[in-house]
CSV table of C-alpha atoms in Angstrom, one decimal:
chain,number,residue,atom,x,y,z
A,1,MET,CA,39.8,81.2,50.3
A,2,GLY,CA,39.6,81.2,53.9
A,3,ARG,CA,41.7,82.9,56.0
A,4,LYS,CA,44.2,83.7,52.7
A,5,LEU,CA,41.8,85.7,51.2
A,6,ALA,CA,40.8,87.5,55.2
A,7,ARG,CA,44.5,87.8,55.6
A,8,GLU,CA,44.7,89.9,51.8
A,9,GLU,CA,41.5,91.7,52.5
A,10,THR,CA,43.0,92.6,56.3
A,11,MET,CA,45.8,94.2,54.6
A,12,LYS,CA,44.1,96.4,52.3
A,13,LEU,CA,41.5,97.9,55.2
A,14,LEU,CA,44.2,98.4,57.3
A,15,PHE,CA,46.0,100.0,54.6
A,16,GLN,CA,42.9,102.5,53.5
A,17,MET,CA,42.7,103.4,57.3
A,18,GLU,CA,47.0,103.6,57.5
A,19,MET,CA,46.7,107.0,54.5
A,20,ASN,CA,43.5,108.2,54.9
A,21,ASN,CA,45.0,108.2,58.5
A,22,ASP,CA,41.3,107.5,59.7
A,23,TYR,CA,40.9,103.7,62.6
A,24,SER,CA,36.2,104.6,62.9
A,25,ASP,CA,34.4,101.7,62.9
A,26,ASP,CA,32.3,103.3,60.6
A,27,ILE,CA,35.7,102.7,57.7
A,28,VAL,CA,35.5,99.7,59.3
A,29,GLU,CA,31.5,98.4,58.7
A,30,LEU,CA,31.5,100.6,55.4
A,31,TYR,CA,34.6,97.8,53.9
A,32,ILE,CA,33.2,95.3,55.3
A,33,ASP,CA,29.5,95.7,53.8
A,34,GLU,CA,31.1,97.0,50.3
A,35,ASN,CA,32.3,93.1,49.2
A,36,GLU,CA,31.2,90.0,50.0
A,37,PHE,CA,33.0,87.9,52.4
A,38,THR,CA,32.3,84.3,54.5
A,39,HIS,CA,31.5,85.0,58.1
A,40,ASP,CA,35.1,83.5,59.3
A,41,GLU,CA,36.8,85.9,57.2
A,42,GLU,CA,34.5,88.1,57.9
A,43,GLU,CA,35.0,87.0,61.4
A,44,TYR,CA,39.0,87.3,61.3
A,45,ILE,CA,38.7,90.5,59.5
A,46,ARG,CA,37.5,92.2,62.5
A,47,ASP,CA,38.9,90.2,65.0
A,48,ALA,CA,42.5,91.5,63.6
A,49,VAL,CA,41.6,95.1,62.6
A,50,GLU,CA,39.9,95.8,66.3
A,51,THR,CA,43.1,93.9,67.9
A,52,ILE,CA,45.3,95.5,65.8
A,53,LYS,CA,43.9,99.0,66.5
A,54,ILE,CA,43.3,98.2,70.6
A,55,ASN,CA,47.4,96.7,70.3
A,56,LEU,CA,48.8,99.1,67.9
A,57,ASN,CA,51.4,101.2,70.3
A,58,ASP,CA,52.2,98.0,71.7
A,59,ILE,CA,52.6,95.9,67.7
A,60,ASP,CA,54.4,99.1,66.1
A,61,GLU,CA,56.8,99.5,68.8
A,62,SER,CA,57.6,95.9,68.1
A,63,ILE,CA,58.4,96.3,64.8
A,64,GLN,CA,60.8,98.9,66.0
A,65,LYS,CA,62.6,96.8,67.2
A,66,TYR,CA,62.8,95.5,64.2
A,67,ILE,CA,63.7,97.3,61.6
A,68,LYS,CA,66.9,98.3,62.0
A,69,GLY,CA,68.1,101.8,60.2
A,70,TRP,CA,64.3,102.4,58.8
A,71,LYS,CA,61.9,104.5,61.1
A,72,ILE,CA,58.3,102.5,61.2
A,73,HIS,CA,56.4,106.1,59.0
A,74,ARG,CA,59.6,105.4,57.0
A,75,LEU,CA,58.1,101.9,56.0
A,76,ALA,CA,55.6,101.1,52.6
A,77,LYS,CA,52.0,101.1,54.2
A,78,VAL,CA,51.3,98.1,52.5
A,79,ASP,CA,54.4,96.3,53.8
A,80,LEU,CA,53.9,98.3,57.5
A,81,SER,CA,50.4,96.6,56.9
A,82,VAL,CA,51.7,93.4,56.3
A,83,LEU,CA,53.2,93.4,59.8
A,84,ARG,CA,51.1,94.6,62.2
A,85,ILE,CA,49.2,91.5,60.2
A,86,ALA,CA,52.0,89.4,60.9
A,87,VAL,CA,52.2,90.6,64.8
A,88,TYR,CA,49.4,90.7,65.5
A,89,GLU,CA,48.6,86.8,64.6
A,90,LEU,CA,52.7,85.2,66.7
A,91,THR,CA,51.7,88.0,69.2
A,92,TYR,CA,47.3,87.3,69.3
A,93,ARG,CA,46.3,84.0,67.6
A,94,LYS,CA,48.3,81.0,69.2
A,95,ASP,CA,45.5,78.9,66.4
A,96,ILE,CA,47.9,80.1,63.1
A,97,PRO,CA,51.5,78.2,63.2
A,98,MET,CA,54.2,81.2,62.7
A,99,GLU,CA,55.2,79.7,59.3
A,100,VAL,CA,51.9,80.0,58.4
A,101,THR,CA,52.2,83.0,59.5
A,102,ILE,CA,56.0,84.7,58.3
A,103,ASN,CA,54.5,82.9,54.3
A,104,GLU,CA,51.3,84.3,54.0
A,105,ALA,CA,53.1,87.4,54.9
A,106,ILE,CA,55.7,86.8,52.0
A,107,GLU,CA,53.2,85.9,49.4
A,108,ILE,CA,51.6,89.0,50.5
A,109,CYS,CA,54.3,91.5,50.5
A,110,LYS,CA,55.2,89.7,46.3
A,111,LYS,CA,51.8,90.0,45.3
A,112,TYR,CA,51.3,93.7,46.4
A,113,SER,CA,55.3,95.3,47.4
A,114,THR,CA,58.1,93.4,45.8
A,115,ASP,CA,60.4,90.9,46.3
A,116,GLU,CA,62.6,93.6,48.0
A,117,SER,CA,60.2,93.2,50.7
A,118,SER,CA,59.2,90.0,51.1
A,119,LYS,CA,63.0,90.4,51.7
A,120,PHE,CA,63.0,92.0,54.5
A,121,ILE,CA,59.9,91.5,56.4
A,122,ASN,CA,60.9,87.5,56.3
A,123,GLY,CA,63.8,89.2,57.9
A,124,VAL,CA,61.7,91.2,60.0
A,125,LEU,CA,59.2,88.5,61.1
A,126,GLY,CA,62.3,85.9,61.6
A,127,SER,CA,64.4,87.8,63.1
A,128,PHE,CA,61.0,89.4,65.7
A,129,VAL,CA,60.3,85.2,66.4
A,130,ARG,CA,63.2,84.8,67.0
A,131,LYS,CA,63.7,87.2,70.2
A,132,LYS,CA,60.0,85.7,71.5
A,133,ASP,CA,61.4,82.3,71.3
A,134,GLU,CA,64.5,83.5,73.6
């Protein structure tokens, strides 16, 4: 399953970290130890979580710019986690096509959140990409 599974598992881990307000390395290690991942999946999860943790303020500021009428702390935690992963990929991963990132974010939302959330995520990421390209 590869990167698709790695994105979903990263979302679950970020969701757990956000819910418990615990972004420690111990949580990441425990999560990885309790699950079976391929080398590539584990590498993606570790890189994504570490990069997001290091750049959390910048990533959240980027998200905040495009969630008109919302405050970031009011977003559903699943949606917030998905947005953080997508902004991470769009900003820090040049090896992943923009279309793939957006499509995967929408698919994860459809699976773990609501249809309305997937539309919201699509709009936020579309605005983010358009502004980034200017």
